[in-house]
mmCIF file with all atom_site columns, C-alpha atoms in Angstrom:
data_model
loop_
_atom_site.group_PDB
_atom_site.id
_atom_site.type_symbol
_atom_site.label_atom_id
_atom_site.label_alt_id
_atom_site.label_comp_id
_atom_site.label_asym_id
_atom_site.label_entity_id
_atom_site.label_seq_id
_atom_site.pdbx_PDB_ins_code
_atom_site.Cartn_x
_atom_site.Cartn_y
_atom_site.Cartn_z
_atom_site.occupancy
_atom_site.B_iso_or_equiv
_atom_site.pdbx_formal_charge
_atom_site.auth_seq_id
_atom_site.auth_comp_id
_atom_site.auth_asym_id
_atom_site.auth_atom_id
_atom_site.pdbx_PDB_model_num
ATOM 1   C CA . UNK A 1 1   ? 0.000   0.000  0.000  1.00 54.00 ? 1   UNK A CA 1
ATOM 2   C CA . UNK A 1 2   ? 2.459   2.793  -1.187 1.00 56.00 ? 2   UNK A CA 1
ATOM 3   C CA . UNK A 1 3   ? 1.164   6.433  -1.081 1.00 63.00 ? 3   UNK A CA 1
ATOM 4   C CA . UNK A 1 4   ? 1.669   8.594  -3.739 1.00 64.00 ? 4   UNK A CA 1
ATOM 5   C CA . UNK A 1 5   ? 3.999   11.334 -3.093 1.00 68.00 ? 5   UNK A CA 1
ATOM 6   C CA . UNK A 1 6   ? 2.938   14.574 -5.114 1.00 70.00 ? 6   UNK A CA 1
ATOM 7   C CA . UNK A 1 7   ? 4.093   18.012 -5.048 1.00 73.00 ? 7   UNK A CA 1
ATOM 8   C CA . UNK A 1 8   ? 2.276   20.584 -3.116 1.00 77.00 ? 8   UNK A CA 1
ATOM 9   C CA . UNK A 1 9   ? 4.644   24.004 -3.920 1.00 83.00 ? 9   UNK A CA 1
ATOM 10  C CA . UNK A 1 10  ? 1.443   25.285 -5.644 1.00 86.00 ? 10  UNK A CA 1
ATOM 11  C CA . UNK A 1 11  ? -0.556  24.699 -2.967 1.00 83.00 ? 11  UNK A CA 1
ATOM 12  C CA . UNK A 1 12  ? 2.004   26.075 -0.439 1.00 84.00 ? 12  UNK A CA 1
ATOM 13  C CA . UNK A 1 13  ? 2.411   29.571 -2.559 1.00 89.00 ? 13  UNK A CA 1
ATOM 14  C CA . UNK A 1 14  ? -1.503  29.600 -2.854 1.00 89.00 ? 14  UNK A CA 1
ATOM 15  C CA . UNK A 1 15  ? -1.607  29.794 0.967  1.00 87.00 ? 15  UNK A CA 1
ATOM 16  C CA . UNK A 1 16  ? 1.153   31.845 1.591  1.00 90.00 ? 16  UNK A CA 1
ATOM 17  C CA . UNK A 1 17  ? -0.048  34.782 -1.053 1.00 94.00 ? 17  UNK A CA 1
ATOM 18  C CA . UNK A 1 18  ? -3.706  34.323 0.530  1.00 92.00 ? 18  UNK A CA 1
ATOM 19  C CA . UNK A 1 19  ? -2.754  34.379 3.992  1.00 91.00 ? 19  UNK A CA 1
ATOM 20  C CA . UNK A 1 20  ? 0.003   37.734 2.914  1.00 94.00 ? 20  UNK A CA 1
ATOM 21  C CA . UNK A 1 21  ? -3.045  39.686 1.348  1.00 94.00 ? 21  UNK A CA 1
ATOM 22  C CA . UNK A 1 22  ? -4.694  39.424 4.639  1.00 94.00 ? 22  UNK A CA 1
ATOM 23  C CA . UNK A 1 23  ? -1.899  40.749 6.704  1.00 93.00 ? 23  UNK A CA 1
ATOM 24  C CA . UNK A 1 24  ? -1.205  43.170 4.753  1.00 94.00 ? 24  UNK A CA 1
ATOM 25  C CA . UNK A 1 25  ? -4.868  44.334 4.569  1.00 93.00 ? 25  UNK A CA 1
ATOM 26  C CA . UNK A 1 26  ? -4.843  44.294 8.771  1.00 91.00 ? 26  UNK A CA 1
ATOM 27  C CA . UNK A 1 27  ? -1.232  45.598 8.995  1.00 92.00 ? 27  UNK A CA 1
ATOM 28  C CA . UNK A 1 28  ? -2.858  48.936 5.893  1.00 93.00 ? 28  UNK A CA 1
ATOM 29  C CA . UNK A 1 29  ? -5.991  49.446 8.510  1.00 89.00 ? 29  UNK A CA 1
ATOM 30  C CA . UNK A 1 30  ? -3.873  49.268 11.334 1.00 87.00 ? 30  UNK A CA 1
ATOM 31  C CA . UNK A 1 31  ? -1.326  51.829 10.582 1.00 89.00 ? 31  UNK A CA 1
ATOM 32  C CA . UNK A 1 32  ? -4.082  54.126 8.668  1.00 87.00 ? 32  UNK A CA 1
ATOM 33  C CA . UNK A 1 33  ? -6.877  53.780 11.038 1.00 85.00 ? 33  UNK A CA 1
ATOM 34  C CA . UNK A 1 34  ? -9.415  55.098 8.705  1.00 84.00 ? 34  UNK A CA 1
ATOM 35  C CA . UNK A 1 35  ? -11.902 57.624 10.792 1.00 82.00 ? 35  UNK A CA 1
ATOM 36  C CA . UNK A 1 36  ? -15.216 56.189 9.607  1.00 79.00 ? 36  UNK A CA 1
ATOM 37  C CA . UNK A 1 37  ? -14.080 53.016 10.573 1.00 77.00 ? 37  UNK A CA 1
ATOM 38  C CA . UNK A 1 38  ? -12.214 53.769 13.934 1.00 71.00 ? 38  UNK A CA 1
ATOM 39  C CA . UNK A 1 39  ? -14.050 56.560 15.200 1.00 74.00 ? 39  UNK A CA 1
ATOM 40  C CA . UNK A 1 40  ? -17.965 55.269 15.124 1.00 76.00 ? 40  UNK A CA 1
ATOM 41  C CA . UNK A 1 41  ? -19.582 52.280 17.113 1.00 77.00 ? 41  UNK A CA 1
ATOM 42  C CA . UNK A 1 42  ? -21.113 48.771 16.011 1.00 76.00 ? 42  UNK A CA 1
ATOM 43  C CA . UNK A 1 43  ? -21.876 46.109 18.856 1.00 76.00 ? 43  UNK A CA 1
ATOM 44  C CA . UNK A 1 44  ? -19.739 47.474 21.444 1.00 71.00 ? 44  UNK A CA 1
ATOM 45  C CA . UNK A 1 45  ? -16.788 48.115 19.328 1.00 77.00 ? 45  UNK A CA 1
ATOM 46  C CA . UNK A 1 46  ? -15.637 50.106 16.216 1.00 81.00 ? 46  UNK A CA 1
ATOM 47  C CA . UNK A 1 47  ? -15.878 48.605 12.592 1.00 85.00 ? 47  UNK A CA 1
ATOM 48  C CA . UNK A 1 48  ? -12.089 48.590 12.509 1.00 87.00 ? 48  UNK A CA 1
ATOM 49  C CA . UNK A 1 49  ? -12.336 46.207 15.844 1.00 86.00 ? 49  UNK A CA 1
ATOM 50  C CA . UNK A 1 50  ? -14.654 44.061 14.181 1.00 87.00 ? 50  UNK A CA 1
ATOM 51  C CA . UNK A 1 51  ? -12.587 43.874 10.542 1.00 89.00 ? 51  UNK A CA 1
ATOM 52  C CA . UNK A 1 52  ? -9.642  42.900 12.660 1.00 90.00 ? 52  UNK A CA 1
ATOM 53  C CA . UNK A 1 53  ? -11.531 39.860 14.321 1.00 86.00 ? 53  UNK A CA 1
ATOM 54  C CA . UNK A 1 54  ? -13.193 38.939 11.697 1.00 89.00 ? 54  UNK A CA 1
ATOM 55  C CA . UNK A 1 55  ? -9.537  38.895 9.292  1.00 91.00 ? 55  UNK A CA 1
ATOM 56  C CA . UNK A 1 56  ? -7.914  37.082 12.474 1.00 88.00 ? 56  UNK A CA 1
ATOM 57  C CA . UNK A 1 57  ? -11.162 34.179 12.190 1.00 85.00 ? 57  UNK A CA 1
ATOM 58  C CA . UNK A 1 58  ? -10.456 34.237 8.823  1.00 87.00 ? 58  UNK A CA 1
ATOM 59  C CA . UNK A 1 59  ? -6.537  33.475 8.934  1.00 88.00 ? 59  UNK A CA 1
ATOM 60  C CA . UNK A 1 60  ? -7.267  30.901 11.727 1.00 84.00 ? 60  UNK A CA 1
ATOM 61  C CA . UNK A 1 61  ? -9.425  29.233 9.539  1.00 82.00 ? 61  UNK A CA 1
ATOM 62  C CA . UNK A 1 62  ? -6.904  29.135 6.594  1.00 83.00 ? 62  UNK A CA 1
ATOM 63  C CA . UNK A 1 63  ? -3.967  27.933 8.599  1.00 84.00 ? 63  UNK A CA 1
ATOM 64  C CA . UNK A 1 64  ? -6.172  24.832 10.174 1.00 81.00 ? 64  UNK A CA 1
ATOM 65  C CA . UNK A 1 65  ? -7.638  24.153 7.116  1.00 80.00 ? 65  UNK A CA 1
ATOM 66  C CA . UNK A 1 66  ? -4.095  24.051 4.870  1.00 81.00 ? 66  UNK A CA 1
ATOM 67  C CA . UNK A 1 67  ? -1.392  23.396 7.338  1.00 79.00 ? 67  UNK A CA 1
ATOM 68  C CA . UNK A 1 68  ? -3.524  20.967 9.637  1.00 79.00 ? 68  UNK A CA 1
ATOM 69  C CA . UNK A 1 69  ? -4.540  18.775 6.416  1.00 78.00 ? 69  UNK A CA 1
ATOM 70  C CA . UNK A 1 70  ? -7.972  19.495 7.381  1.00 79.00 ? 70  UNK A CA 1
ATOM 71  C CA . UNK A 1 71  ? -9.602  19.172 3.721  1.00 77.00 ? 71  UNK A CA 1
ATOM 72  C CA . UNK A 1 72  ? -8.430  15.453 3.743  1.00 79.00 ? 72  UNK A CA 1
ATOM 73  C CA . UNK A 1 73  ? -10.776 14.385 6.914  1.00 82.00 ? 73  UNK A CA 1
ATOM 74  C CA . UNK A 1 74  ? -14.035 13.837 7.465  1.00 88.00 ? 74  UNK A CA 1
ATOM 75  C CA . UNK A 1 75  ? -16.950 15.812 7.521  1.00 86.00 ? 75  UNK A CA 1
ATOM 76  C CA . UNK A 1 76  ? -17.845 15.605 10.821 1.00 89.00 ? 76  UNK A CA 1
ATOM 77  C CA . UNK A 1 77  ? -14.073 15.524 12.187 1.00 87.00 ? 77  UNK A CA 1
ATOM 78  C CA . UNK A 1 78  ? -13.653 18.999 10.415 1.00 82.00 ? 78  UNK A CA 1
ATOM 79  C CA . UNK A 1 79  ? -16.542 20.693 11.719 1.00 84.00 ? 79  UNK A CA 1
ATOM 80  C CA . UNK A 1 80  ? -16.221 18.974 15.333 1.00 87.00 ? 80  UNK A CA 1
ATOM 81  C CA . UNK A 1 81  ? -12.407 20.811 15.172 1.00 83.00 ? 81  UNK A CA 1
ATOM 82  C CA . UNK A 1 82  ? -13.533 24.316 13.148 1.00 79.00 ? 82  UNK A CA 1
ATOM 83  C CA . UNK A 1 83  ? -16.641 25.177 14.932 1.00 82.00 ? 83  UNK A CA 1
ATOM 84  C CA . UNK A 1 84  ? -15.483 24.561 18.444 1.00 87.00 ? 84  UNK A CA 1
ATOM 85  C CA . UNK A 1 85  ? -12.721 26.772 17.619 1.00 81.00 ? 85  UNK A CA 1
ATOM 86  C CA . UNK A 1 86  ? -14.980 29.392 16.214 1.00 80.00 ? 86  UNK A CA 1
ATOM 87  C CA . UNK A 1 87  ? -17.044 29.290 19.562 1.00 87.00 ? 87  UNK A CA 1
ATOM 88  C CA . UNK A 1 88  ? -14.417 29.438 21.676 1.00 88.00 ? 88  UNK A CA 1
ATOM 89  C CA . UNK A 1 89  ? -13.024 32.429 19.589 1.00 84.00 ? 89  UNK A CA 1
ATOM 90  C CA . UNK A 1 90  ? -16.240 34.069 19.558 1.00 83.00 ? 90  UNK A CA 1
ATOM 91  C CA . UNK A 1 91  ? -16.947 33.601 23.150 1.00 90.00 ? 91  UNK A CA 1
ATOM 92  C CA . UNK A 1 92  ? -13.317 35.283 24.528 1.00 89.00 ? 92  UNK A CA 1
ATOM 93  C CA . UNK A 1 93  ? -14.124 38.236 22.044 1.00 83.00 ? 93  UNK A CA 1
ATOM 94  C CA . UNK A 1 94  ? -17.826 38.407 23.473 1.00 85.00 ? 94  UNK A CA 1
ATOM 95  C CA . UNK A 1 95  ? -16.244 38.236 27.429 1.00 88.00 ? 95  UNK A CA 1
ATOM 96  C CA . UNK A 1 96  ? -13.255 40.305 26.192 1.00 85.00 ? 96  UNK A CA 1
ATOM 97  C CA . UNK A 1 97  ? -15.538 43.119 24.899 1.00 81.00 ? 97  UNK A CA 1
ATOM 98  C CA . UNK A 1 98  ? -18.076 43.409 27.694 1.00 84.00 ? 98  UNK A CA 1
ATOM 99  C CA . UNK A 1 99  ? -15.160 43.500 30.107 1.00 87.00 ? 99  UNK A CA 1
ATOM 100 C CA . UNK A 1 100 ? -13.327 46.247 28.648 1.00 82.00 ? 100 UNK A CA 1
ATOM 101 C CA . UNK A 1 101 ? -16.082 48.301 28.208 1.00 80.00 ? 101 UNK A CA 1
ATOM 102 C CA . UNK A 1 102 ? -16.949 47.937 31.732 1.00 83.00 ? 102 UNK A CA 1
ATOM 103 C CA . UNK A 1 103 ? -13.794 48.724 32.669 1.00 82.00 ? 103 UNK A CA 1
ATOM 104 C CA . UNK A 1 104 ? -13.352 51.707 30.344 1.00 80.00 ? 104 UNK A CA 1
ATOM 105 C CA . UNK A 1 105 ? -16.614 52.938 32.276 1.00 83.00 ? 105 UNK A CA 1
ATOM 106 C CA . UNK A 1 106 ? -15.438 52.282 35.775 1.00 86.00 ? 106 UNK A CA 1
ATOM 107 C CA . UNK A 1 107 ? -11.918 53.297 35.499 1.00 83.00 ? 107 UNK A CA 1
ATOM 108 C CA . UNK A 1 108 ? -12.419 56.299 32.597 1.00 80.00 ? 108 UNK A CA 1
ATOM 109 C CA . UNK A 1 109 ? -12.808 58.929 35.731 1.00 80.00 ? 109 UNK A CA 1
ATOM 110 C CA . UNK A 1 110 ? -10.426 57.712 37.571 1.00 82.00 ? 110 UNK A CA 1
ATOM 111 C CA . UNK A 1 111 ? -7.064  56.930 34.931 1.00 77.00 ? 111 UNK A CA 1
ATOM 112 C CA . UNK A 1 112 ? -5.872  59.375 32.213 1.00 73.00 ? 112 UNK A CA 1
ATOM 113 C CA . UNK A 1 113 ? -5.819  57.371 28.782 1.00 62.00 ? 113 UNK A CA 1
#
């Protein structure tokens, strides 16, 4: 039972130039901060906030998915790993958000930011 053995350098640069467009799209926002985006308020947070999570999901996603061999397992073992991941991600952004907001509000009087 011999496994074939095939190449996977288009595969590799497919991820890698995927994965670079998306940095570089956070890395753009992050050092230009644009005002419509930064300065207004969506869900608890500002648009930028949410772009930036929802690029990070989105990288997380594309690393399990290529460099876990993910597309190569079954259906159920992908989603089992994936959405448990997404929940937990989405649940420390959820606890992460009402809990610096809170302490924005209690400590905003009291600290100079």
């Amino acid at each position: 039972m011999a496994h074939s053995h095939e190449s996977n350098v288009k595969r590799i640069w497919n991820v890698f130039f995927v994965l670079s467009v998306i940095t570089i799209v956070e890395v753009f926002l992050g050092i230009y901060k644009p005002e419509s985006l930064h300065l207004t308020n969506f869900l608890g947070t500002s648009p930028l906030n949410w772009i930036f999570i929802i690029l990070t999901l989105a990288k997380a996603y594309g690393i399990t998915w290529a460099f876990m061999h993910m597309e190569g397992e079954k259906k159920w073992f992908r989603r089992s790993i994936v959405w448990t991941a997404v929940f937990l991600i989405c649940y420390l952004v959820t606890l992460l958000l009402i809990e610096g907001g809170y302490l924005f509000d209690t400590l905003g009087p009291l600290v100079q930011w």
